[in-house]
Amino acid sequence: MVLITFRHELIFKLVLSLATFHTVIAGDPDITSDFIVPPNVTNVDSNLFTFTGMRILLQAPPPTAFKVTKASIAEFPALNGHSVSYAVLQYPAGSVNPPHTHPRSAELLFLLNGSLQGRFVDTTNKLFTKTLQAGDLFVFPKGLVHYQYNSDANNSAIAISAFGSANAGTVSVPNSVFATGIDDGNLAKSFNTDIGTIQKIKAGFAPKA
């Protein structure tokens, strides 16, 4: 009896330790220095920690289609190791930010101007939807499919999204399904339709000549 109890306790501790380890590595790795200097940087000063890529938003005319301007590790290398990034989202009247996921972070959206429909689907296929007004915040849980829609036919909207990762990643649902070479027959069966319909949808994702 003592041996069985000991084995059960050992198995429980092993499972718990594995679960804890998995949780620890789920986000950006911790760094052991104050910051990480990019390989191509030889002079470290305040310029390293400054990103000016958002200035163009103050000077450019409003976009005619949905537009996202990112400040992630790709655009702002100083973010490496700090588990933060931003994106500015611009929604012309009637536009949509198509369904997508962020595999490495939740998204905290702050609506600066206009109104938006914020929507996400959980792992039970339940749709959560909320009409957001300027000043509202909405969180899209990590890894779940979500999107935003500006249903106002006359007014634009603008939002800022914060991420708990320097590289949250974006997986576009439409692009990953219809623009990656998945077999037409497989898609037709998956969506309970015919190959002709799938090919028409795929044609919309073909590169513009």
mmCIF file of C-alpha atoms in Angstrom:
data_model
loop_
_atom_site.group_PDB
_atom_site.id
_atom_site.type_symbol
_atom_site.label_atom_id
_atom_site.label_comp_id
_atom_site.label_asym_id
_atom_site.label_seq_id
_atom_site.Cartn_x
_atom_site.Cartn_y
_atom_site.Cartn_z
ATOM 1 C CA MET A 1 0.000 0.000 0.000
ATOM 2 C CA VAL A 2 2.830 2.382 0.855
ATOM 3 C CA LEU A 3 4.545 1.547 -2.449
ATOM 4 C CA ILE A 4 1.356 2.238 -4.426
ATOM 5 C CA THR A 5 0.823 5.556 -2.630
ATOM 6 C CA PHE A 6 4.421 6.554 -3.300
ATOM 7 C CA ARG A 7 4.063 5.747 -6.993
ATOM 8 C CA HIS A 8 0.832 7.725 -7.259
ATOM 9 C CA GLU A 9 2.475 10.676 -5.546
ATOM 10 C CA LEU A 10 5.486 10.459 -7.856
ATOM 11 C CA ILE A 11 3.290 10.338 -10.966
ATOM 12 C CA PHE A 12 1.244 13.301 -9.700
ATOM 13 C CA LYS A 13 4.370 15.375 -9.087
ATOM 14 C CA LEU A 14 5.735 14.478 -12.530
ATOM 15 C CA VAL A 15 2.504 15.502 -14.270
ATOM 16 C CA LEU A 16 2.376 18.720 -12.247
ATOM 17 C CA SER A 17 5.980 19.580 -13.077
ATOM 18 C CA LEU A 18 5.400 18.971 -16.792
ATOM 19 C CA ALA A 19 2.294 21.153 -16.732
ATOM 20 C CA THR A 20 4.216 23.911 -14.957
ATOM 21 C CA PHE A 21 7.083 23.655 -17.448
ATOM 22 C CA HIS A 22 4.653 23.892 -20.363
ATOM 23 C CA THR A 23 3.092 27.011 -18.829
ATOM 24 C CA VAL A 24 6.481 28.638 -18.307
ATOM 25 C CA ILE A 25 7.561 28.221 -21.946
ATOM 26 C CA ALA A 26 4.183 29.329 -23.349
ATOM 27 C CA GLY A 27 5.187 33.005 -23.609
ATOM 28 C CA ASP A 28 8.305 34.916 -24.667
ATOM 29 C CA PRO A 29 11.463 33.604 -22.963
ATOM 30 C CA ASP A 30 12.927 35.652 -20.112
ATOM 31 C CA ILE A 31 16.240 37.380 -20.727
ATOM 32 C CA THR A 32 19.185 37.547 -18.327
ATOM 33 C CA SER A 33 20.362 41.039 -19.296
ATOM 34 C CA ASP A 34 18.830 44.499 -19.218
ATOM 35 C CA PHE A 35 18.121 44.357 -22.945
ATOM 36 C CA ILE A 36 19.223 42.615 -26.137
ATOM 37 C CA VAL A 37 21.344 44.524 -28.624
ATOM 38 C CA PRO A 38 20.600 43.632 -32.268
ATOM 39 C CA PRO A 39 23.599 42.096 -34.104
ATOM 40 C CA ASN A 40 23.925 45.035 -36.520
ATOM 41 C CA VAL A 41 24.055 47.693 -33.767
ATOM 42 C CA THR A 42 27.467 48.881 -32.543
ATOM 43 C CA ASN A 43 26.523 52.114 -30.769
ATOM 44 C CA VAL A 44 23.910 51.677 -28.060
ATOM 45 C CA ASP A 45 22.098 54.901 -27.224
ATOM 46 C CA SER A 46 18.505 56.110 -26.823
ATOM 47 C CA ASN A 47 17.906 55.759 -30.561
ATOM 48 C CA LEU A 48 17.872 51.981 -30.106
ATOM 49 C CA PHE A 49 14.807 52.292 -27.880
ATOM 50 C CA THR A 50 12.911 54.727 -30.107
ATOM 51 C CA PHE A 51 10.489 53.761 -32.878
ATOM 52 C CA THR A 52 9.330 56.475 -35.271
ATOM 53 C CA GLY A 53 7.371 54.285 -37.669
ATOM 54 C CA MET A 54 4.011 55.541 -36.431
ATOM 55 C CA ARG A 55 4.698 59.128 -37.487
ATOM 56 C CA ILE A 56 3.452 58.362 -40.978
ATOM 57 C CA LEU A 57 -0.039 57.837 -39.559
ATOM 58 C CA LEU A 58 -0.202 61.497 -38.569
ATOM 59 C CA GLN A 59 0.651 62.712 -42.057
ATOM 60 C CA ALA A 60 -0.943 60.203 -44.407
ATOM 61 C CA PRO A 61 -4.539 60.453 -45.667
ATOM 62 C CA PRO A 62 -7.018 57.898 -44.286
ATOM 63 C CA PRO A 63 -6.698 54.493 -45.964
ATOM 64 C CA THR A 64 -9.384 53.230 -48.337
ATOM 65 C CA ALA A 65 -9.152 49.651 -47.002
ATOM 66 C CA PHE A 66 -8.424 48.169 -43.593
ATOM 67 C CA LYS A 67 -4.802 48.826 -42.619
ATOM 68 C CA VAL A 68 -2.600 47.659 -39.747
ATOM 69 C CA THR A 69 0.684 49.352 -38.806
ATOM 70 C CA LYS A 70 2.803 47.217 -36.500
ATOM 71 C CA ALA A 71 5.506 47.872 -33.938
ATOM 72 C CA SER A 72 6.699 44.329 -33.298
ATOM 73 C CA ILE A 73 10.182 42.844 -33.146
ATOM 74 C CA ALA A 74 10.416 42.899 -36.953
ATOM 75 C CA GLU A 75 9.863 46.663 -37.123
ATOM 76 C CA PHE A 76 11.321 47.573 -33.715
ATOM 77 C CA PRO A 77 14.190 45.190 -32.815
ATOM 78 C CA ALA A 78 14.649 46.735 -29.346
ATOM 79 C CA LEU A 79 11.449 44.914 -28.291
ATOM 80 C CA ASN A 80 13.327 41.615 -28.327
ATOM 81 C CA GLY A 81 13.079 40.063 -24.862
ATOM 82 C CA HIS A 82 10.497 42.504 -23.490
ATOM 83 C CA SER A 83 7.255 40.639 -24.312
ATOM 84 C CA VAL A 84 5.418 43.722 -25.614
ATOM 85 C CA SER A 85 4.337 45.064 -29.007
ATOM 86 C CA TYR A 86 1.727 47.357 -30.524
ATOM 87 C CA ALA A 87 -0.357 47.736 -33.645
ATOM 88 C CA VAL A 88 -2.452 50.636 -34.916
ATOM 89 C CA LEU A 89 -5.585 49.478 -36.740
ATOM 90 C CA GLN A 90 -7.435 51.723 -39.202
ATOM 91 C CA TYR A 91 -10.935 50.785 -40.343
ATOM 92 C CA PRO A 92 -12.568 52.756 -43.165
ATOM 93 C CA ALA A 93 -16.376 52.794 -43.151
ATOM 94 C CA GLY A 94 -17.769 49.298 -43.679
ATOM 95 C CA SER A 95 -14.387 47.540 -43.513
ATOM 96 C CA VAL A 96 -13.356 44.370 -41.681
ATOM 97 C CA ASN A 97 -10.188 43.007 -40.142
ATOM 98 C CA PRO A 98 -10.620 39.406 -41.393
ATOM 99 C CA PRO A 99 -10.762 36.436 -38.992
ATOM 100 C CA HIS A 100 -7.313 35.561 -37.662
ATOM 101 C CA THR A 101 -5.438 34.316 -34.602
ATOM 102 C CA HIS A 102 -2.347 35.342 -32.638
ATOM 103 C CA PRO A 103 -0.617 32.128 -31.534
ATOM 104 C CA ARG A 104 1.743 33.721 -29.017
ATOM 105 C CA SER A 105 -0.326 36.375 -27.233
ATOM 106 C CA ALA A 106 -3.702 37.709 -26.257
ATOM 107 C CA GLU A 107 -4.696 41.047 -27.821
ATOM 108 C CA LEU A 108 -5.942 44.037 -25.837
ATOM 109 C CA LEU A 109 -7.709 46.435 -28.196
ATOM 110 C CA PHE A 110 -8.341 50.072 -27.241
ATOM 111 C CA LEU A 111 -10.800 51.869 -29.522
ATOM 112 C CA LEU A 112 -9.735 55.479 -29.996
ATOM 113 C CA ASN A 113 -12.357 56.669 -32.445
ATOM 114 C CA GLY A 114 -15.561 55.426 -34.069
ATOM 115 C CA SER A 115 -17.336 52.167 -33.294
ATOM 116 C CA LEU A 116 -16.478 48.500 -33.932
ATOM 117 C CA GLN A 117 -17.953 45.062 -33.622
ATOM 118 C CA GLY A 118 -15.410 42.998 -31.654
ATOM 119 C CA ARG A 119 -15.925 39.247 -32.057
ATOM 120 C CA PHE A 120 -14.149 35.993 -31.170
ATOM 121 C CA VAL A 121 -14.975 32.282 -31.120
ATOM 122 C CA ASP A 122 -13.943 30.012 -28.246
ATOM 123 C CA THR A 123 -13.017 26.318 -28.418
ATOM 124 C CA THR A 124 -16.674 25.303 -27.997
ATOM 125 C CA ASN A 125 -17.547 27.335 -31.135
ATOM 126 C CA LYS A 126 -19.394 29.948 -29.086
ATOM 127 C CA LEU A 127 -19.326 33.404 -30.684
ATOM 128 C CA PHE A 128 -18.741 36.368 -28.382
ATOM 129 C CA THR A 129 -19.622 39.751 -29.870
ATOM 130 C CA LYS A 130 -19.667 43.291 -28.512
ATOM 131 C CA THR A 131 -20.344 46.697 -30.018
ATOM 132 C CA LEU A 132 -17.441 48.885 -28.917
ATOM 133 C CA GLN A 133 -17.505 52.639 -28.606
ATOM 134 C CA ALA A 134 -14.571 55.071 -28.423
ATOM 135 C CA GLY A 135 -12.799 54.619 -25.092
ATOM 136 C CA ASP A 136 -13.690 50.915 -24.741
ATOM 137 C CA LEU A 137 -11.183 48.095 -24.330
ATOM 138 C CA PHE A 138 -11.769 44.507 -25.452
ATOM 139 C CA VAL A 139 -9.529 41.483 -24.957
ATOM 140 C CA PHE A 140 -9.197 38.734 -27.545
ATOM 141 C CA PRO A 141 -7.877 35.597 -25.792
ATOM 142 C CA LYS A 142 -4.621 34.079 -26.980
ATOM 143 C CA GLY A 143 -4.888 31.737 -29.936
ATOM 144 C CA LEU A 144 -8.641 32.125 -30.520
ATOM 145 C CA VAL A 145 -10.109 33.129 -33.890
ATOM 146 C CA HIS A 146 -11.296 36.735 -33.804
ATOM 147 C CA TYR A 147 -12.043 39.737 -35.995
ATOM 148 C CA GLN A 148 -13.353 43.296 -35.944
ATOM 149 C CA TYR A 149 -15.945 44.885 -38.201
ATOM 150 C CA ASN A 150 -16.762 48.558 -38.694
ATOM 151 C CA SER A 151 -20.474 48.375 -39.473
ATOM 152 C CA ASP A 152 -20.777 52.163 -39.774
ATOM 153 C CA ALA A 153 -21.271 52.932 -43.468
ATOM 154 C CA ASN A 154 -20.252 56.570 -43.087
ATOM 155 C CA ASN A 155 -17.535 56.862 -40.451
ATOM 156 C CA SER A 156 -14.106 55.348 -39.988
ATOM 157 C CA ALA A 157 -12.635 53.897 -36.787
ATOM 158 C CA ILE A 158 -9.146 53.629 -35.343
ATOM 159 C CA ALA A 159 -7.808 51.403 -32.569
ATOM 160 C CA ILE A 160 -4.564 50.473 -30.840
ATOM 161 C CA SER A 161 -3.820 46.851 -29.975
ATOM 162 C CA ALA A 162 -1.314 45.786 -27.312
ATOM 163 C CA PHE A 163 0.254 42.317 -27.200
ATOM 164 C CA GLY A 164 2.100 40.418 -24.478
ATOM 165 C CA SER A 165 4.737 39.263 -26.943
ATOM 166 C CA ALA A 166 7.319 41.013 -29.075
ATOM 167 C CA ASN A 167 6.220 38.708 -31.892
ATOM 168 C CA ALA A 168 2.580 37.715 -31.340
ATOM 169 C CA GLY A 169 2.255 36.326 -34.863
ATOM 170 C CA THR A 170 -0.822 36.574 -37.075
ATOM 171 C CA VAL A 171 -2.467 33.620 -38.788
ATOM 172 C CA SER A 172 -5.090 34.781 -41.281
ATOM 173 C CA VAL A 173 -7.923 32.256 -41.478
ATOM 174 C CA PRO A 174 -8.958 33.071 -45.090
ATOM 175 C CA ASN A 175 -5.366 33.141 -46.362
ATOM 176 C CA SER A 176 -4.261 30.010 -44.511
ATOM 177 C CA VAL A 177 -7.240 28.068 -45.868
ATOM 178 C CA PHE A 178 -7.570 29.359 -49.428
ATOM 179 C CA ALA A 179 -4.126 30.683 -50.365
ATOM 180 C CA THR A 180 -1.726 27.955 -49.223
ATOM 181 C CA GLY A 181 -2.320 25.207 -51.780
ATOM 182 C CA ILE A 182 -4.633 22.961 -49.771
ATOM 183 C CA ASP A 183 -6.231 20.442 -52.139
ATOM 184 C CA ASP A 184 -9.522 21.658 -53.680
ATOM 185 C CA GLY A 185 -11.195 18.312 -53.065
ATOM 186 C CA ASN A 186 -10.228 18.305 -49.399
ATOM 187 C CA LEU A 187 -11.606 21.822 -48.979
ATOM 188 C CA ALA A 188 -14.819 20.967 -50.808
ATOM 189 C CA LYS A 189 -15.429 18.054 -48.437
ATOM 190 C CA SER A 190 -14.463 20.110 -45.386
ATOM 191 C CA PHE A 191 -16.873 22.917 -46.282
ATOM 192 C CA ASN A 192 -19.578 20.587 -47.609
ATOM 193 C CA THR A 193 -19.569 22.200 -51.050
ATOM 194 C CA ASP A 194 -18.256 21.495 -54.560
ATOM 195 C CA ILE A 195 -14.821 21.994 -56.083
ATOM 196 C CA GLY A 196 -16.083 24.734 -58.413
ATOM 197 C CA THR A 197 -17.154 26.867 -55.456
ATOM 198 C CA ILE A 198 -13.784 26.369 -53.772
ATOM 199 C CA GLN A 199 -11.966 27.398 -56.949
ATOM 200 C CA LYS A 200 -14.049 30.580 -57.202
ATOM 201 C CA ILE A 201 -13.151 31.475 -53.636
ATOM 202 C CA LYS A 202 -9.469 30.735 -54.267
ATOM 203 C CA ALA A 203 -9.523 32.985 -57.331
ATOM 204 C CA GLY A 204 -10.194 35.924 -55.035
ATOM 205 C CA PHE A 205 -6.893 35.258 -53.274
ATOM 206 C CA ALA A 206 -4.812 34.984 -56.437
ATOM 207 C CA PRO A 207 -2.069 37.639 -56.798
ATOM 208 C CA LYS A 208 -3.238 40.687 -58.700
ATOM 209 C CA ALA A 209 -1.603 41.041 -62.100
#
